[in-house]
Amino acid sequence: MSVDAFQGLGRLKKLSLWNNNLDLRLSPYHPDVFSPLVSLEVLFLNQNMPNGSTGFGYPDRALSKLVKLRTLQIDGLENATFGPGFRNMTSLISLNVSGYQGGYCKMTSLTNKTFVNVQHLQHLNLSSCYVKGKFIEAGTFSPLGSLVSLDLTHNEDIDIVNLDKVFYGLHDTKTLRHLKMHLIVNRYSVGICLDSSYIRHFPKYLEHFDAQENNLEALDRQVISKLSPSLKSLDVSGNKFVFGTYLLDLHRMKNLTSVKINGGSFVYNLPSLYPYELSRYSLQSNCTLYGHTKVQKFRAFVLDLPPNLETIEMNEAGLKYNLSELNATHNNLKHLSLRGNYFSHLYGPFHNFDQLETLDLSFCQVKFISCHFFPSFRSLKNLSLNNNQLGDFFSERDESNETFVFSNLTSLSRLDLSYNNIRKLDPGIFKSLKSLRVLILANNSMINFTVDISLLFNLTYLDLSHNQISSLPADTRTFIDCHLKLLEIKMAQCSILCECVNLEFLLWMTGSRAFDDRFQGYLCVKEDSSIMPITDGYNSTLDELEHACTSHVTIFFFVGAGTVVMFIVILGGIIYRFRWKIRYLYYAAYLQYKRLDRKRDTGFQYDAFVSYDHSDEEFVVRTLCSELESRKLKLCIHGRDFKAGDYIASNVVKSVCSSRKTVVVLTRNMIKSYWCGYEIQMANMESIHTGRQVLVFLLMEKIPASDLGVELLYNIRNNTYVPYPENQLDAGSLNRLWDKLANDIKE
């Protein structure tokens, strides 16, 4: 490059010389070639040294002029150090020499001098650099006192036995928060039980540690205690962990909030060489998988989770279990993802998972869910059961294992049951999900949607796409229309029937705000079973059906009307022809009924139940009872004959039903009494139920019709009533009154 190659670019901030043929030697880089770039902050010089040959060096004199440079991407050279010119680059905080993406790197050895001139670095990427652990000096990273993140991914020759040399210079680095050591052992090595001696100098202030795909099988019981107490997230995916006593120490990681133990994420080519230089550290490990006991007394497995752990991921981890009973200590776990394992039967129960909000069991080949599996997930909000095999389970119609399987998930807001080959669902399966907002039932085999969603008041999204559903029931449509929240429904790729019998649904669907008016991906199944994709929002289909179905409706109307008229004419003729015989049969039946009614009347316990206000009790007891009982009538008086201990309402009903008549002593006091009104109503009900006249009114006072009220006045006019004489000294009139009242009661 010419010395004036960048002349006049004083305001340039980013320069990419990536993927050229600029050898990292002194000749292509004049000491002043970058001098004009006084504002440059980002420089890409990587992928310029495909061979990483020895004898080359970094052009530190030329680069030293870039005093504002913050980010440098450059190829990693073998046996080379970052020269003294880098000391002048005080703004440089990010150095990327990675050979993994867009660069070449072959830094097989790392010495105590490699990074001595870049002490301001905060981010260092050494991934895919062929670093060999036996050529790492213990103080390599000691100069990097400001380092925040370090990436050593895909350096298979570092090896577990050399971890302590890597950690030595990082042990007391207070700023270090992120460390990635993904695949630092040979991918073909045997399983490793990590010994605590390899991590004696683990960085004390580290918060995020990535140790994926390192063939780890277990840990020394002392390993967890050696880890950083500040550790917040741990990713050990792609390893081969087995069940062991090291799990007893999980609770020691007090600040851990997230742990990932997923299956491997990298996909490799077929091997081209046999593995070499495999270490024998597995034979030197002090760790064990088993507890020590001399008697047959075994400790029950209890999952002792870290107290602040919120997220666990174990996706595609090769787990194959029936999820039976699991005990855990009290914890704050909120998100559990087990996607892509094999859990065909979910038995449960899982204890002490009260804080769990998200559970992912998709792609787990689930075939059965016990009603005991979910009860402890009281806070669960998001449940993914998609891509399983629950079709037969939901078709068995076993109430204990189907209708009630979700009954305890009252906080659930999202449920995904797509791709399960579900053919039918019990109508009440979701009735307890009061908080449900999103329900996904797409890509199943349902022909009819009979699920009752009327109690899902918070539902905002219902996905029924890719089923065989032709329409929705009327009650479901009514609920959708009355739903206060904007409910979105998807039925794309469903077998929607385009015939007259389904015209009502089509008109509703195209006019409902719950559907996208473009209807993209929707289908129309014709009468001949042909399927037509919808391109115009069902407009042409509706026009065609409305024209075809109108003639059908007209014909049906006239045929129906003619049938009704003919039936009425025939019925009228029959009635007219036999009118006298019908009248005779009616009166004969009525007289026979009255005879039977009189026979039944002889079975009453009382002749009359007396309804009166307590202020009229003296008249009732001393006069009315005395006169009527002297005429051989048996009376029921509430103050005398009600059964003690029974409810008043119950006593009233029993007295009315066991008495031939109910005598109402009508006074102004009686009109105001609640219980007297209740007694009259019960007598009315008895009259309607039995068909006999029950009420008899004794009018003690002249009360204006306006004071009686419409209902009471109606009862008086339609039942027997006897006025009490105004001249109470006329013995003859009183005797005639009592005789008449007694006769009315006996009839």
XYZ file of C-alpha atoms in Angstrom:
747
model
C 0.000 0.000 0.000
C 1.179 3.491 -0.879
C 2.049 5.812 1.973
C -0.674 8.215 0.833
C -3.277 5.474 0.208
C -5.620 6.958 2.818
C -4.783 10.626 2.364
C -7.776 12.888 2.979
C -9.751 10.324 4.988
C -9.357 12.019 8.328
C -13.035 11.537 9.224
C -13.180 7.821 8.326
C -14.351 5.724 11.279
C -14.482 2.197 9.860
C -12.116 0.527 7.352
C -12.337 -3.054 6.047
C -9.310 -4.587 4.286
C -10.721 -8.066 4.849
C -9.966 -10.948 2.470
C -7.063 -9.418 0.516
C -3.432 -10.440 0.008
C -1.856 -8.047 2.472
C 0.843 -10.151 4.100
C 1.523 -9.211 7.686
C 5.058 -8.028 6.999
C 6.701 -4.664 7.243
C 6.900 -4.102 3.442
C 3.155 -3.717 2.660
C 2.645 -1.407 5.646
C 4.656 1.831 5.575
C 4.997 3.227 9.128
C 2.876 6.241 8.128
C 0.325 4.505 5.898
C -2.426 4.855 8.544
C -1.380 8.317 9.770
C -4.195 10.181 7.930
C -6.838 8.007 9.638
C -6.970 10.087 12.797
C -10.653 9.234 13.469
C -10.566 5.516 12.634
C -12.290 3.351 15.283
C -12.789 -0.019 13.527
C -10.263 -1.849 11.302
C -10.618 -5.264 9.640
C -7.308 -6.816 8.487
C -8.311 -10.457 8.838
C -8.300 -13.254 6.251
C -5.113 -11.992 4.622
C -2.725 -14.755 5.806
C -4.107 -18.160 4.772
C -0.925 -20.008 5.785
C -0.116 -18.215 9.004
C 3.563 -18.676 8.151
C 6.290 -18.162 10.694
C 8.608 -15.218 10.228
C 5.794 -12.739 9.877
C 4.852 -10.146 12.457
C 2.182 -7.623 13.232
C 2.814 -4.163 11.661
C 2.718 -2.463 15.046
C 4.606 0.674 13.901
C 1.991 1.399 11.231
C -0.880 0.513 13.551
C 0.517 2.658 16.383
C -0.700 5.777 14.543
C -4.323 4.693 15.079
C -4.650 6.197 18.542
C -8.484 6.204 18.406
C -8.843 2.639 17.141
C -11.225 0.670 19.388
C -11.765 -2.562 17.433
C -9.190 -4.569 15.473
C -9.756 -7.821 13.589
C -6.514 -9.370 12.373
C -5.144 -12.811 11.521
C -3.416 -14.741 14.309
C 0.263 -15.474 13.629
C 2.277 -18.379 14.947
C 4.962 -17.530 17.529
C 4.274 -13.788 17.168
C 3.658 -11.166 19.834
C 1.843 -7.877 19.655
C 4.825 -5.521 19.379
C 5.606 -2.316 21.303
C 3.698 -0.185 18.781
C 0.455 -1.477 20.314
C 1.265 0.377 23.552
C 0.413 3.612 21.766
C -3.077 2.260 20.897
C -4.598 3.167 24.242
C -8.151 3.176 22.848
C -7.958 -0.424 21.617
C -10.431 -2.434 23.716
C -11.489 -5.217 21.308
C -9.078 -7.604 19.566
C -10.343 -10.438 17.369
C -7.840 -12.900 15.877
C -10.401 -15.691 15.429
C -9.925 -18.209 12.646
C -13.521 -19.474 12.864
C -15.452 -16.885 10.871
C -13.787 -14.620 8.323
C -10.198 -15.009 9.395
C -7.066 -17.166 9.720
C -5.401 -17.998 12.994
C -2.621 -20.344 14.036
C -1.409 -19.123 17.418
C -0.250 -22.505 18.646
C 1.648 -21.012 21.581
C 0.748 -18.288 24.078
C 3.555 -16.842 26.217
C 3.797 -14.334 29.025
C 4.849 -11.709 26.421
C 2.061 -12.291 23.866
C -0.332 -9.676 25.282
C 1.994 -7.502 27.340
C 1.551 -4.509 24.981
C -2.273 -4.606 24.788
C -3.097 -4.173 28.443
C -6.173 -2.023 27.743
C -8.040 -4.855 26.050
C -11.561 -5.572 27.293
C -12.611 -8.155 24.699
C -10.311 -10.842 23.273
C -11.344 -13.521 20.773
C -8.905 -16.412 20.234
C -11.414 -18.948 18.889
C -10.257 -21.537 16.323
C -6.565 -20.606 16.662
C -5.022 -24.083 17.050
C -3.812 -23.148 20.529
C -1.974 -26.045 22.170
C -2.331 -26.312 25.911
C 1.197 -27.566 26.465
C 2.522 -24.332 24.882
C 0.531 -21.999 27.124
C 2.515 -20.244 29.831
C 0.796 -19.736 33.173
C 1.055 -15.925 33.074
C -0.226 -15.460 29.507
C -3.336 -13.464 30.476
C -1.915 -11.723 33.558
C -1.268 -8.362 31.757
C -4.936 -8.087 30.743
C -6.212 -6.489 33.930
C -9.183 -4.824 32.189
C -10.395 -7.905 30.331
C -14.190 -8.319 30.342
C -14.658 -11.216 27.902
C -12.395 -13.972 26.584
C -13.280 -16.482 23.863
C -11.158 -19.654 23.507
C -13.772 -21.658 21.609
C -12.767 -24.478 19.264
C -9.183 -24.927 20.401
C -9.301 -28.700 20.857
C -5.647 -28.981 21.818
C -5.862 -26.847 24.946
C -7.141 -29.913 26.819
C -8.593 -30.206 30.311
C -5.231 -30.903 31.949
C -3.994 -27.434 30.946
C -6.974 -25.520 32.331
C -5.074 -24.392 35.389
C -2.472 -22.613 33.224
C -5.246 -20.774 31.378
C -6.996 -19.768 34.593
C -3.833 -18.763 36.452
C -3.515 -15.316 34.876
C -7.282 -14.706 35.096
C -7.828 -15.725 38.703
C -7.773 -12.203 40.163
C -9.010 -10.237 37.132
C -11.841 -8.239 38.704
C -13.356 -7.114 35.393
C -13.661 -10.542 33.747
C -17.346 -11.426 33.315
C -17.580 -13.692 30.222
C -15.444 -16.740 29.433
C -16.118 -19.080 26.509
C -14.270 -22.422 26.400
C -16.484 -24.260 23.948
C -14.764 -27.433 22.644
C -11.288 -27.202 24.143
C -10.772 -30.990 24.241
C -10.513 -33.470 21.402
C -14.057 -34.240 20.273
C -13.221 -37.969 20.073
C -11.869 -38.268 23.597
C -13.422 -40.575 26.180
C -15.753 -39.212 28.844
C -14.132 -36.931 31.421
C -14.804 -36.680 35.134
C -13.507 -33.185 35.901
C -11.075 -33.084 38.805
C -10.999 -29.997 41.023
C -7.198 -29.749 40.695
C -7.640 -28.488 37.118
C -9.641 -25.423 38.187
C -7.784 -24.292 41.310
C -7.378 -20.803 39.819
C -10.857 -20.434 38.344
C -11.574 -16.680 37.798
C -13.060 -15.346 41.040
C -15.286 -12.673 39.504
C -16.605 -14.537 36.473
C -20.373 -14.273 35.851
C -20.941 -16.173 32.574
C -19.118 -19.407 31.714
C -19.509 -21.408 28.478
C -17.989 -24.906 28.569
C -19.930 -26.678 25.838
C -18.909 -29.950 24.157
C -15.952 -30.912 26.300
C -16.935 -34.568 26.839
C -17.609 -33.993 30.527
C -19.417 -36.868 32.256
C -19.227 -35.908 35.914
C -17.553 -33.580 38.401
C -15.351 -33.975 41.423
C -17.393 -33.141 44.562
C -15.034 -30.166 45.090
C -15.467 -28.644 41.613
C -18.588 -26.620 42.351
C -17.021 -25.071 45.430
C -14.061 -23.925 43.259
C -16.261 -22.082 40.775
C -16.760 -18.347 40.988
C -19.285 -17.375 43.675
C -20.417 -14.613 41.275
C -21.351 -17.072 38.519
C -24.792 -16.211 37.070
C -25.030 -18.325 33.921
C -23.481 -21.663 33.039
C -23.640 -23.366 29.637
C -22.393 -26.965 29.629
C -24.418 -28.129 26.635
C -23.151 -30.937 24.427
C -21.435 -32.811 27.246
C -22.221 -36.340 28.456
C -23.255 -35.873 32.069
C -24.435 -38.925 33.973
C -26.345 -39.183 37.237
C -24.035 -38.824 40.236
C -23.533 -37.454 43.738
C -22.006 -34.221 42.402
C -25.624 -33.079 41.942
C -25.820 -32.739 45.720
C -23.639 -29.629 45.479
C -25.712 -27.652 42.978
C -27.184 -25.501 45.734
C -23.726 -24.052 46.466
C -23.952 -21.822 43.374
C -25.903 -19.140 45.214
C -25.975 -16.526 42.422
C -26.593 -18.860 39.479
C -29.721 -17.819 37.547
C -29.388 -19.793 34.295
C -27.971 -23.196 33.382
C -27.954 -24.823 29.935
C -27.344 -28.558 29.501
C -28.591 -28.903 25.934
C -27.393 -31.366 23.332
C -24.542 -30.389 21.023
C -25.067 -27.475 18.655
C -22.147 -27.995 16.263
C -22.395 -30.275 13.227
C -19.058 -31.677 12.045
C -17.788 -33.258 8.852
C -16.800 -36.905 8.827
C -13.340 -37.392 10.431
C -10.380 -37.344 8.067
C -7.648 -38.225 10.600
C -7.421 -40.512 13.575
C -7.351 -38.649 16.903
C -3.952 -37.939 18.372
C -2.372 -36.953 21.690
C -5.342 -38.062 23.764
C -4.619 -37.353 27.446
C -4.969 -39.824 30.276
C -6.441 -37.428 32.776
C -9.559 -39.576 33.216
C -7.445 -42.170 35.001
C -6.055 -39.582 37.413
C -9.387 -38.068 38.509
C -10.366 -38.120 42.186
C -14.112 -37.719 41.497
C -16.740 -40.372 42.060
C -20.352 -40.850 41.045
C -21.385 -42.731 44.163
C -21.956 -42.008 47.817
C -20.013 -43.855 50.502
C -21.965 -46.220 52.728
C -21.285 -49.516 54.433
C -24.922 -50.337 55.116
C -27.824 -50.653 52.747
C -29.276 -47.261 53.546
C -29.614 -45.081 50.501
C -30.292 -41.377 50.351
C -33.427 -40.477 48.387
C -32.826 -38.269 45.366
C -33.946 -34.692 45.954
C -33.035 -32.103 43.346
C -31.311 -29.414 45.410
C -31.345 -26.456 43.033
C -29.415 -23.200 43.516
C -31.638 -20.746 45.413
C -31.643 -18.046 42.693
C -31.733 -20.302 39.635
C -34.475 -19.130 37.245
C -33.737 -20.921 33.951
C -32.805 -24.505 33.058
C -32.381 -25.653 29.454
C -31.905 -29.350 28.647
C -32.983 -29.346 25.003
C -32.115 -32.309 22.772
C -29.967 -33.715 25.554
C -30.706 -37.362 24.754
C -32.806 -37.859 27.899
C -35.139 -40.865 27.815
C -37.353 -41.183 30.872
C -40.888 -41.534 32.120
C -41.342 -38.306 34.068
C -42.332 -39.901 37.354
C -42.359 -38.313 40.804
C -39.626 -35.716 41.335
C -38.803 -33.983 44.589
C -36.974 -30.674 44.656
C -36.043 -28.284 47.410
C -37.789 -24.909 47.514
C -36.492 -22.856 44.599
C -37.184 -19.891 42.307
C -37.085 -21.764 39.001
C -39.212 -19.905 36.423
C -38.247 -21.398 33.037
C -37.696 -25.096 32.279
C -37.055 -26.216 28.703
C -36.803 -29.956 27.959
C -37.485 -29.796 24.219
C -36.416 -32.662 21.964
C -35.958 -35.429 24.530
C -37.987 -38.639 24.961
C -40.611 -38.425 27.700
C -43.483 -40.604 26.465
C -45.352 -40.690 29.799
C -45.810 -37.736 32.138
C -46.793 -39.230 35.488
C -45.554 -36.788 38.129
C -46.126 -35.268 40.491
C -43.308 -32.702 40.519
C -42.994 -31.208 43.991
C -41.931 -27.623 44.843
C -42.114 -26.143 41.363
C -44.565 -23.473 42.507
C -42.678 -20.587 40.817
C -42.353 -22.199 37.371
C -43.800 -19.959 34.618
C -42.573 -21.588 31.378
C -42.424 -25.308 30.585
C -41.360 -26.584 27.158
C -42.009 -30.291 26.491
C -42.266 -30.022 22.713
C -40.766 -32.695 20.419
C -40.685 -35.154 23.368
C -42.951 -37.894 21.894
C -45.372 -37.461 24.806
C -48.224 -39.991 24.621
C -49.801 -39.799 28.070
C -50.317 -37.129 30.735
C -51.520 -38.051 34.200
C -53.885 -35.697 36.008
C -51.268 -35.712 38.804
C -48.532 -34.189 36.641
C -49.475 -30.484 36.621
C -50.983 -29.711 40.090
C -47.777 -28.243 41.551
C -47.292 -25.872 38.581
C -49.627 -23.249 40.041
C -47.761 -20.300 38.482
C -47.307 -21.827 35.016
C -48.047 -19.273 32.274
C -46.553 -20.792 29.126
C -46.895 -24.501 28.291
C -45.549 -25.977 25.038
C -46.690 -29.524 24.219
C -46.489 -29.195 20.450
C -45.033 -31.881 18.161
C -45.928 -34.814 20.392
C -48.206 -37.868 20.076
C -51.227 -36.918 22.187
C -53.907 -37.694 19.587
C -54.909 -41.082 21.042
C -54.728 -39.757 24.600
C -57.281 -37.016 23.952
C -59.523 -39.449 22.048
C -59.873 -41.937 24.926
C -62.355 -39.661 26.784
C -61.107 -40.775 30.193
C -62.251 -37.988 32.514
C -59.477 -38.495 35.046
C -56.741 -38.264 32.438
C -58.232 -35.878 29.903
C -60.885 -33.472 31.144
C -58.991 -32.660 34.330
C -55.421 -32.820 33.045
C -55.180 -28.994 32.833
C -57.625 -28.218 35.665
C -55.031 -26.787 38.073
C -53.333 -24.463 35.577
C -55.393 -21.409 36.491
C -52.509 -19.011 35.690
C -51.790 -20.441 32.234
C -51.831 -17.762 29.516
C -50.387 -19.684 26.521
C -50.957 -23.318 25.537
C -49.515 -24.907 22.395
C -50.926 -28.325 21.377
C -50.114 -28.117 17.666
C -48.775 -31.090 15.659
C -50.249 -33.798 17.927
C -52.608 -35.570 15.508
C -55.506 -34.632 17.795
C -58.814 -35.836 16.335
C -61.194 -34.630 19.039
C -61.158 -32.871 22.388
C -63.521 -33.098 25.338
C -65.772 -29.986 25.421
C -64.753 -29.110 28.973
C -61.016 -29.716 28.679
C -60.049 -26.022 28.950
C -62.852 -24.816 31.243
C -60.497 -24.134 34.191
C -58.003 -22.046 32.196
C -59.448 -18.674 33.227
C -56.233 -16.777 32.345
C -55.659 -18.350 28.925
C -54.859 -15.768 26.230
C -53.300 -17.860 23.437
C -54.525 -21.326 22.407
C -52.727 -23.054 19.521
C -54.375 -26.203 18.113
C -52.956 -25.938 14.593
C -51.812 -28.866 12.433
C -54.027 -31.520 13.984
C -56.754 -33.787 12.579
C -59.904 -32.305 14.133
C -63.066 -32.509 12.029
C -65.326 -30.715 14.517
C -64.421 -28.066 17.073
C -66.707 -28.779 20.036
C -64.560 -27.286 22.794
C -66.440 -24.964 25.146
C -64.539 -21.658 25.167
C -67.312 -19.636 26.808
C -65.372 -19.406 30.096
C -62.101 -18.290 28.465
C -62.808 -14.591 28.961
C -59.157 -13.557 28.439
C -58.668 -15.448 25.166
C -57.201 -13.215 22.438
C -55.778 -15.720 19.924
C -57.116 -19.083 18.733
C -55.209 -20.980 16.038
C -57.162 -23.803 14.373
C -55.299 -23.728 11.065
C -54.356 -26.905 9.186
C -57.224 -28.994 10.594
C -60.255 -30.509 8.850
C -62.781 -28.209 10.535
C -65.562 -27.076 8.186
C -67.319 -24.579 10.495
C -67.720 -23.454 14.106
C -70.759 -24.206 16.340
C -73.355 -21.484 16.909
C -72.563 -21.094 20.627
C -68.869 -20.621 19.820
C -69.726 -17.948 17.262
C -71.967 -16.183 19.776
C -69.168 -16.113 22.345
C -66.741 -14.691 19.770
C -69.205 -11.954 18.787
C -69.792 -10.963 22.421
C -66.138 -11.194 23.417
C -65.024 -7.875 24.888
C -61.374 -8.317 23.894
C -60.235 -8.444 20.277
C -60.123 -12.167 19.537
C -58.063 -13.307 16.552
C -58.910 -16.655 14.958
C -56.920 -18.519 12.321
C -58.503 -21.261 10.207
C -56.131 -21.240 7.240
C -55.886 -24.553 5.356
C -59.020 -25.862 7.109
C -61.631 -27.782 5.085
C -64.247 -25.013 5.143
C -67.427 -26.272 3.499
C -68.839 -24.049 0.736
C -72.411 -25.358 0.508
C -75.867 -24.028 1.365
C -75.874 -25.830 4.721
C -72.783 -23.833 5.703
C -73.827 -20.467 4.250
C -74.691 -19.064 7.673
C -71.166 -19.783 8.937
C -69.539 -18.328 5.815
C -71.528 -15.106 6.148
C -70.605 -14.883 9.822
C -66.907 -15.615 9.212
C -66.511 -13.038 6.442
C -68.231 -10.395 8.557
C -66.501 -11.134 11.854
C -63.705 -8.904 13.111
C -61.983 -12.021 14.504
C -60.744 -13.040 11.041
C -58.250 -11.398 8.702
C -60.424 -10.052 5.878
C -57.833 -11.124 3.280
C -58.275 -14.826 4.203
C -54.818 -15.745 2.928
C -54.265 -19.502 2.804
C -57.963 -20.320 3.300
C -59.692 -23.106 1.374
C -63.162 -23.823 0.022
C -64.455 -27.429 -0.169
C -67.109 -27.748 -2.877
C -70.086 -30.100 -3.022
C -68.137 -32.493 -5.265
C -65.286 -32.581 -2.651
C -63.005 -30.493 -4.838
C -60.820 -27.989 -2.975
C -60.361 -24.437 -4.194
C -57.927 -21.893 -2.686
C -59.487 -18.564 -1.738
C -58.050 -15.504 -3.486
C -60.830 -12.913 -3.160
C -61.895 -13.154 0.472
C -64.811 -15.529 -0.335
C -66.636 -12.794 -2.309
C -67.340 -14.872 -5.429
C -68.183 -17.923 -3.310
C -70.781 -15.995 -1.314
C -72.347 -14.504 -4.442
C -72.670 -17.956 -5.966
C -74.126 -19.538 -2.821
C -76.571 -16.726 -2.074
C -78.027 -17.078 -5.578
C -78.178 -20.888 -5.454
C -79.487 -21.135 -1.893
C -82.255 -18.508 -2.308
C -84.283 -20.782 -4.619
C -83.904 -23.614 -2.114
C -85.220 -21.421 0.688
C -88.243 -20.300 -1.360
C -89.189 -23.867 -2.240
C -88.759 -24.968 1.363
C -90.916 -22.075 2.603
C -93.831 -22.796 0.265
C -93.723 -26.541 0.868
C -93.578 -25.994 4.623
C -96.379 -23.427 4.592
C -98.582 -25.691 2.469
C -98.004 -28.596 4.825
C -98.958 -26.505 7.869
C -102.134 -25.159 6.198
C -103.179 -28.658 5.159
C -102.627 -29.970 8.684
C -104.697 -27.127 10.201
C -107.583 -27.733 7.747
C -107.639 -31.467 8.469
C -107.465 -30.918 12.241
C -110.240 -28.304 12.091
C -112.462 -30.658 10.102
C -111.983 -33.453 12.612
C -112.802 -31.140 15.542
C -115.921 -29.795 13.803
C -117.102 -33.288 12.885
C -116.832 -34.573 16.470
C -117.513 -31.281 18.298
C -120.413 -32.551 20.447
C -118.634 -35.733 21.402
C -115.512 -33.787 22.384
C -117.597 -31.431 24.541
C -119.290 -34.372 26.239
C -115.990 -36.125 26.956
C -114.549 -32.915 28.423
C -117.375 -32.413 30.954
C -117.486 -36.109 31.810
C -113.774 -36.069 32.604
C -114.154 -32.865 34.632
C -116.984 -34.309 36.783
C -115.034 -37.506 37.341
C -112.005 -35.453 38.430
C -114.129 -33.473 40.929
C -115.415 -36.714 42.465
C -111.864 -38.007 42.897
C -110.809 -34.637 44.297
C -113.481 -34.816 47.004
C -112.257 -38.263 47.965
C -108.739 -36.954 48.324
C -109.918 -34.013 50.455
C -110.860 -36.320 53.335
C -107.158 -36.950 53.978
C -106.218 -33.410 55.223
C -104.736 -33.025 58.738
C -106.464 -29.651 59.268
C -109.645 -28.153 57.938
C -108.091 -24.708 57.723
C -104.821 -22.901 58.228
C -105.430 -19.392 59.603
C -103.179 -16.627 58.215
C -103.175 -13.497 60.404
C -100.950 -10.762 61.759
C -99.734 -11.157 65.358
C -101.547 -7.926 66.372
C -104.856 -9.677 65.538
C -103.997 -12.770 67.553
C -106.498 -12.049 70.378
C -109.431 -12.002 67.929
C -108.215 -15.145 66.177
C -107.655 -17.189 69.343
C -110.649 -16.056 71.426
C -113.305 -15.532 68.763
C -112.497 -17.137 65.395
C -111.020 -20.374 66.780
C -113.723 -20.693 69.410
C -116.558 -20.308 66.889
C -115.134 -22.548 64.162
C -113.845 -25.287 66.440
C -117.296 -25.385 68.111
C -118.570 -26.269 64.628
C -116.275 -29.308 64.575
C -113.482 -27.761 62.434
C -109.815 -28.424 63.149
C -107.687 -25.290 62.736
C -103.918 -24.727 62.376
C -102.756 -21.587 64.213
C -99.086 -20.618 63.788
C -98.708 -19.473 67.382
C -100.043 -22.799 68.624
C -99.393 -25.506 66.016
C -96.092 -24.607 64.291
C -93.348 -27.165 65.038
C -90.582 -25.718 67.198
C -87.069 -25.864 65.667
C -88.248 -25.830 62.028
C -87.751 -22.844 59.743
C -90.782 -20.509 59.554
C -90.951 -20.914 55.770
C -90.945 -24.703 56.140
C -93.756 -24.575 58.758
C -95.842 -22.341 56.471
C -95.542 -24.694 53.478
C -96.369 -27.768 55.595
C -99.419 -26.059 57.137
C -100.808 -24.884 53.770
C -100.314 -28.305 52.162
C -101.886 -30.212 55.094
C -104.965 -27.934 55.324
C -108.080 -28.024 53.141
C -108.330 -24.226 53.090
C -106.252 -21.227 54.087
C -108.325 -18.572 55.874
C -106.853 -15.076 55.565
C -107.910 -12.631 58.321
C -107.598 -9.442 56.255
C -106.751 -6.311 58.271
C -104.539 -3.301 57.667
C -101.896 -4.901 59.895
C -102.021 -8.066 57.836
C -101.340 -6.135 54.579
C -98.043 -4.820 56.004
C -96.817 -8.223 57.247
C -94.114 -9.954 55.155
C -94.938 -13.436 56.466
C -98.672 -13.015 55.823
C -97.833 -12.153 52.211
C -95.629 -15.239 52.058
C -98.482 -17.439 53.403
C -100.874 -16.123 50.712
C -98.266 -16.838 47.993
C -97.797 -20.414 49.241
C -101.566 -20.931 49.258
C -101.685 -19.653 45.673
C -98.952 -22.114 44.650
C -100.884 -24.948 46.322
C -103.984 -23.952 44.376
C -102.102 -23.924 41.049
C -100.351 -27.217 41.766
C -103.423 -29.183 42.935
C -106.139 -27.422 40.917
C -108.350 -26.897 44.005
C -109.497 -23.594 45.516
C -107.533 -22.934 48.695
C -107.920 -19.285 49.745
C -110.839 -17.914 51.828
C -110.709 -14.235 52.886
C -112.397 -12.900 56.067
C -112.655 -9.135 55.450
C -112.379 -7.566 58.910
C -112.173 -3.941 57.745
C -113.204 -1.808 54.804
C -109.896 -1.153 53.064
C -109.678 0.962 49.876
C -108.646 -0.938 46.742
C -105.677 1.415 46.310
C -104.239 0.184 49.633
C -104.676 -3.482 48.839
C -102.382 -3.584 45.826
C -103.038 -5.212 42.456
C -101.959 -8.733 43.410
C -103.941 -8.970 46.672
C -107.022 -7.406 45.079
C -106.824 -9.993 42.290
C -106.662 -12.840 44.846
C -109.708 -11.518 46.766
C -111.821 -11.181 43.635
C -110.921 -14.657 42.359
C -111.453 -16.545 45.644
C -114.145 -16.879 48.322
C -114.411 -13.921 50.692
C -116.718 -13.189 53.653
C -117.164 -9.638 55.070
C -117.271 -9.313 58.853
C -120.512 -7.621 60.076
C -120.253 -3.963 61.039
C -122.681 -4.459 63.941
C -120.747 -6.831 66.145
C -123.582 -6.879 68.733
C -126.011 -8.534 66.317
C -125.803 -12.153 67.466
C -127.857 -13.413 64.539
C -125.592 -11.870 61.945
C -122.501 -13.248 63.658
C -123.953 -16.757 63.841
C -124.825 -16.647 60.140
C -121.246 -15.454 59.425
C -119.628 -18.311 61.312
C -122.002 -20.871 59.771
C -121.219 -19.621 56.248
C -117.450 -19.542 56.899
C -117.543 -23.077 58.292
C -119.500 -24.315 55.259
C -117.065 -22.581 52.859
C -114.149 -24.308 54.575
C -115.817 -27.724 54.376
C -116.615 -27.475 50.641
